PDB file of C-alpha atoms in Angstrom:
ATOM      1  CA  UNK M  41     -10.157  -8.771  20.874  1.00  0.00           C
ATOM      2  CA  UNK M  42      -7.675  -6.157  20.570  1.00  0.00           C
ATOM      3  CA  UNK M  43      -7.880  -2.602  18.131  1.00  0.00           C
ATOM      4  CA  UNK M  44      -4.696  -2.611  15.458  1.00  0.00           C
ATOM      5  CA  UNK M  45      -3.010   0.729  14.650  1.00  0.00           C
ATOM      6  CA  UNK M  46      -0.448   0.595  11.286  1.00  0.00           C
ATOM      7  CA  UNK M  47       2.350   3.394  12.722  1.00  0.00           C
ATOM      8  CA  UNK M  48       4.735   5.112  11.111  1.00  0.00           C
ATOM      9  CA  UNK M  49       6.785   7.532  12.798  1.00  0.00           C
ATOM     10  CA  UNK M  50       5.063  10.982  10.801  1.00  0.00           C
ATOM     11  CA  UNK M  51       2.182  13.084  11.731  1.00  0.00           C
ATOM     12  CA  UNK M  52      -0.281  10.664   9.995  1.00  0.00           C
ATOM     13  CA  UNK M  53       1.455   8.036  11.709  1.00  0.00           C
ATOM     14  CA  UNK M  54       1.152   9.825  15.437  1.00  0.00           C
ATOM     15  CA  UNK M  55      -2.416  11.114  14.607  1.00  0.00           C
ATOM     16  CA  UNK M  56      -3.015   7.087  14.131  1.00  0.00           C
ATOM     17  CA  UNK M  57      -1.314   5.817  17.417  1.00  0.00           C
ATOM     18  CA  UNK M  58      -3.103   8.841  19.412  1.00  0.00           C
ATOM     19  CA  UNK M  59      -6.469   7.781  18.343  1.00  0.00           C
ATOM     20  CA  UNK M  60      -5.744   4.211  18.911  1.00  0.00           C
ATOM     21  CA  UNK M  61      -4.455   4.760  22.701  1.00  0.00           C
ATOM     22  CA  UNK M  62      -7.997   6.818  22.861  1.00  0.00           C
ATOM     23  CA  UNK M  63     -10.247   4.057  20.970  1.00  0.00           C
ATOM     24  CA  UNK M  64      -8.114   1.213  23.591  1.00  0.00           C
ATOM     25  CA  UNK M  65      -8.940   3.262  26.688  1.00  0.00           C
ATOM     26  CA  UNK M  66     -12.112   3.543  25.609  1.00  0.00           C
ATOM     27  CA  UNK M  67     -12.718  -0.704  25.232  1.00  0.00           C
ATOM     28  CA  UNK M  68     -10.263  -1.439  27.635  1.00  0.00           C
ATOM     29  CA  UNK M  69      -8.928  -3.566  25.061  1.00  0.00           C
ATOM     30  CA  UNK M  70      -4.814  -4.718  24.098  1.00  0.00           C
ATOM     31  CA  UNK M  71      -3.563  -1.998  21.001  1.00  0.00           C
ATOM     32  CA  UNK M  72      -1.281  -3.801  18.775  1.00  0.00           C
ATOM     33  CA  UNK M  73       1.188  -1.718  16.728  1.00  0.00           C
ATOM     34  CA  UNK M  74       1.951  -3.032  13.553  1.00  0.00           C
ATOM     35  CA  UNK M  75       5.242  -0.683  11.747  1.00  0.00           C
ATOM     36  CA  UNK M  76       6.309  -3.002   9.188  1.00  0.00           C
ATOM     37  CA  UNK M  77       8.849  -3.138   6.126  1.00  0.00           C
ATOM     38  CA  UNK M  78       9.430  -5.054   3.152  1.00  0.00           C
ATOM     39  CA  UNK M  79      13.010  -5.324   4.088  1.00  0.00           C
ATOM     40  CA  UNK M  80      14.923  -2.002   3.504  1.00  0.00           C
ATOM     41  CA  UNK M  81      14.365  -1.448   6.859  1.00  0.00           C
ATOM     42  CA  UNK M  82      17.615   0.593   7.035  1.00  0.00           C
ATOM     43  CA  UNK M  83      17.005   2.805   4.537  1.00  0.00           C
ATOM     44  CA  UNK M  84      12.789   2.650   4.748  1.00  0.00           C
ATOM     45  CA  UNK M  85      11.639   6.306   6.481  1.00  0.00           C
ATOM     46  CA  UNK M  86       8.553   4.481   7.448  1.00  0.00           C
ATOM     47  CA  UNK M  87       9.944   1.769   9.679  1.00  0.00           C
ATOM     48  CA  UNK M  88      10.483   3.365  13.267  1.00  0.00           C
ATOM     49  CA  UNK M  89      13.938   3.325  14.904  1.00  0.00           C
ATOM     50  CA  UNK M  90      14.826   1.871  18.184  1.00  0.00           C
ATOM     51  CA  UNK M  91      14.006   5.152  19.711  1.00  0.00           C
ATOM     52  CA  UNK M  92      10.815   5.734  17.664  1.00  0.00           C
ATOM     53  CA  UNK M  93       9.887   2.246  19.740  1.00  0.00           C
ATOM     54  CA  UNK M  94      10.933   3.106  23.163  1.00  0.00           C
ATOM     55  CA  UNK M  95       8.924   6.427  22.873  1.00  0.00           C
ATOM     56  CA  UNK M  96       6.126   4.368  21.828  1.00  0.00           C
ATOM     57  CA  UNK M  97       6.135   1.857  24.029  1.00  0.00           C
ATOM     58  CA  UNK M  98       7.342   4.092  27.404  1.00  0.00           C
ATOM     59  CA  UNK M  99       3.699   6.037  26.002  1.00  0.00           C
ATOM     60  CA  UNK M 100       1.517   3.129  26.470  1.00  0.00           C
ATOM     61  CA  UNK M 101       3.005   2.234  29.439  1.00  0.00           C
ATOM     62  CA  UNK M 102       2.562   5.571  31.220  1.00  0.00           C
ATOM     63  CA  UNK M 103      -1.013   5.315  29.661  1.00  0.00           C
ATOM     64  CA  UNK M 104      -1.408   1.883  31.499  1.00  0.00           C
ATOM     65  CA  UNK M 105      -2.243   0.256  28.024  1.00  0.00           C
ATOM     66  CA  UNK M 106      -2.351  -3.390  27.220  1.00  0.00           C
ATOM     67  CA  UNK M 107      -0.189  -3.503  24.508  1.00  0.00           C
ATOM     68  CA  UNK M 108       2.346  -5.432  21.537  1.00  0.00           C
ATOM     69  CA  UNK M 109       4.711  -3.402  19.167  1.00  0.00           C
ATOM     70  CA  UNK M 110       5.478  -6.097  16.456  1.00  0.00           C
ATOM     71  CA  UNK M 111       7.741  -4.719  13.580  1.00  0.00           C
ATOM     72  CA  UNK M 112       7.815  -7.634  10.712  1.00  0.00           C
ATOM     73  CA  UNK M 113      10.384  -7.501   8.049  1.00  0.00           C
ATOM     74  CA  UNK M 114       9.093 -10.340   5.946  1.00  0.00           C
ATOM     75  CA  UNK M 115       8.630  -8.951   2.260  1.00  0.00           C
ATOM     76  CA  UNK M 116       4.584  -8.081   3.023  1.00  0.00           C
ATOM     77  CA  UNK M 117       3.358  -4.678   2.180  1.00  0.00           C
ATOM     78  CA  UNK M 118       2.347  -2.712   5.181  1.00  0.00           C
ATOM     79  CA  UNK M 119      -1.120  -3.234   3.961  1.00  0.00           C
ATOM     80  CA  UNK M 120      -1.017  -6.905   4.262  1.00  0.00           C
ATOM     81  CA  UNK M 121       1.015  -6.920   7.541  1.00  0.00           C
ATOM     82  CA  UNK M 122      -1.615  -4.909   9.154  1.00  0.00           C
ATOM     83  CA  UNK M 123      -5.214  -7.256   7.941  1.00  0.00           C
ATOM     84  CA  UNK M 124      -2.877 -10.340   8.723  1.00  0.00           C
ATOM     85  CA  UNK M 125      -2.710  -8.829  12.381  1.00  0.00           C
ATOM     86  CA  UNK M 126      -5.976  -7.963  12.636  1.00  0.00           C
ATOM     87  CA  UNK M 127      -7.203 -11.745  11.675  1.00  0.00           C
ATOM     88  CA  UNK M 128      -4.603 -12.892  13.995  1.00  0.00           C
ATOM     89  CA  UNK M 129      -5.296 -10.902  17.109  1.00  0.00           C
ATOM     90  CA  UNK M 130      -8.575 -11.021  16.294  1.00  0.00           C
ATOM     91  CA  UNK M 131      -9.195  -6.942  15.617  1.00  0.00           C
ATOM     92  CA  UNK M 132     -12.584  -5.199  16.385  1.00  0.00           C
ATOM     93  CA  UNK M 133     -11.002  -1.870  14.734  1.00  0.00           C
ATOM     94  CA  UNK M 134      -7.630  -1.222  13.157  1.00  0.00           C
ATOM     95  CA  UNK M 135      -6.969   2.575  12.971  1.00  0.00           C
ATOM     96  CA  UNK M 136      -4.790   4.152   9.986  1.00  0.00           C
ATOM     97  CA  UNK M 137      -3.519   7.845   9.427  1.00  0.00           C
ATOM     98  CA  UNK M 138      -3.819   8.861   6.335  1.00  0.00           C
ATOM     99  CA  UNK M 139      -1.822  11.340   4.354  1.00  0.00           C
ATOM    100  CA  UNK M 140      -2.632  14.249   1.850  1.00  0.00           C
ATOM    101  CA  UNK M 141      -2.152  12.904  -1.705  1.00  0.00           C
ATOM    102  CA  UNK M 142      -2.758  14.467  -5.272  1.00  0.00           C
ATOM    103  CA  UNK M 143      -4.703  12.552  -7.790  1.00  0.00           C
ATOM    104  CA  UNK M 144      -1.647  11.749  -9.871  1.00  0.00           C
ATOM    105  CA  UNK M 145      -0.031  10.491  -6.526  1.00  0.00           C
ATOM    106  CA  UNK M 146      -2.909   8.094  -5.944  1.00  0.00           C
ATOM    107  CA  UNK M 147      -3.181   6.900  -9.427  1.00  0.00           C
ATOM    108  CA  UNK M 148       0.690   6.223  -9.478  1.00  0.00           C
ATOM    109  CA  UNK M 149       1.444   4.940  -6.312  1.00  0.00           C
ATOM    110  CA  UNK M 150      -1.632   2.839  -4.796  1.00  0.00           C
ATOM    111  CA  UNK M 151      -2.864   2.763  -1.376  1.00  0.00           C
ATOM    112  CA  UNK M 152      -2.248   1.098   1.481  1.00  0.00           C
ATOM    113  CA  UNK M 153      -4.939   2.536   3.017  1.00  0.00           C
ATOM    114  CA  UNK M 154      -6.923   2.055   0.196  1.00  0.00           C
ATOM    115  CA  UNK M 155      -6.390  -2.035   0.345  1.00  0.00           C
ATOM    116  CA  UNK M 156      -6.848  -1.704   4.209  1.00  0.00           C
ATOM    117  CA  UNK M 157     -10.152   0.051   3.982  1.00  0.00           C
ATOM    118  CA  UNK M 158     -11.404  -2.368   0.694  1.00  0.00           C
ATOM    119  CA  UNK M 159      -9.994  -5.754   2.691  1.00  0.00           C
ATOM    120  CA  UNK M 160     -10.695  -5.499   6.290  1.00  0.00           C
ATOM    121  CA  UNK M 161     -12.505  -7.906   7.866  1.00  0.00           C
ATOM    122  CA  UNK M 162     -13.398  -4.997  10.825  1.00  0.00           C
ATOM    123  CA  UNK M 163     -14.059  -1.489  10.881  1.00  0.00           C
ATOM    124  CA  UNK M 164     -11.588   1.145   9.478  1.00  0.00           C
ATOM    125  CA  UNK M 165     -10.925   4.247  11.331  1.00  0.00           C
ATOM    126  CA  UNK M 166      -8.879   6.745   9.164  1.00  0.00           C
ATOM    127  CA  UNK M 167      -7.807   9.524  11.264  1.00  0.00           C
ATOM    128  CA  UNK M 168      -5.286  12.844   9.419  1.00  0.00           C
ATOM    129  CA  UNK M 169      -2.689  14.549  10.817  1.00  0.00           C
ATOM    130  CA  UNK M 170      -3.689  17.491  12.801  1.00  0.00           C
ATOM    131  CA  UNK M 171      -7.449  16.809  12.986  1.00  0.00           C
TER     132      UNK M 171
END
């Protein structure tokens, strides 16, 4: 068993990752960090940076959290990269940060944590930024 957290390095993306180390402690169970990108990975805001990483990971460590940072570049959405994951590494929660949208944004742009939320197999724990 193991609880899934999508990151991104932003707020939402923190807020997500700080739950998730709290929800892990709390099972004693591996947190797997899923920060994914179609494959603009040099120009995409949303996949962390070799530094991003290290903080990350020197984080968990400290923490004394069981642990995998995976970062596929394989043309999935971050969506689908996160509920293959959690059907691989067999999740009992994945944890998401969410961000403020307006209604136009939503209807234009679609949701990855909408699909997340509508697809998982396990329970969904949405956290914000700053909550």
């Amino acid at each position: 068993m193991s609880i899934i957290v999508g990151y991104v390095p932003t707020a939402e993306g923190t807020a997500a990752l700080d739950r998730a180390i709290t929800e892990a402690h709390k099972s004693q169970t591996r947190l797997v960090i899923i920060n994914s990108s179609r494959g603009d990975a040099i120009v995409d805001k949303r996949y962390a940076q070799a530094a991003d990483i290290n903080e990350v990971t020197q984080r968990l460590e400290q923490a004394g959290i069981d642990h995998l940072v995976l970062q596929p570049v394989r043309g999935n959405d971050a969506a689908n990269e996160v509920l293959e994951a959690a059907e691989k590494y067999r999740a009992e929660l994945i944890v998401i940060g969410l961000r403020k949208r307006t209604p136009v944004g939503k209807l234009i742009m679609g949701s990855t944590a909408q699909q997340i939320l509508l697809e998982a197999s396990c329970p969904v724990l949405a956290v914000k930024a700053g909550a």
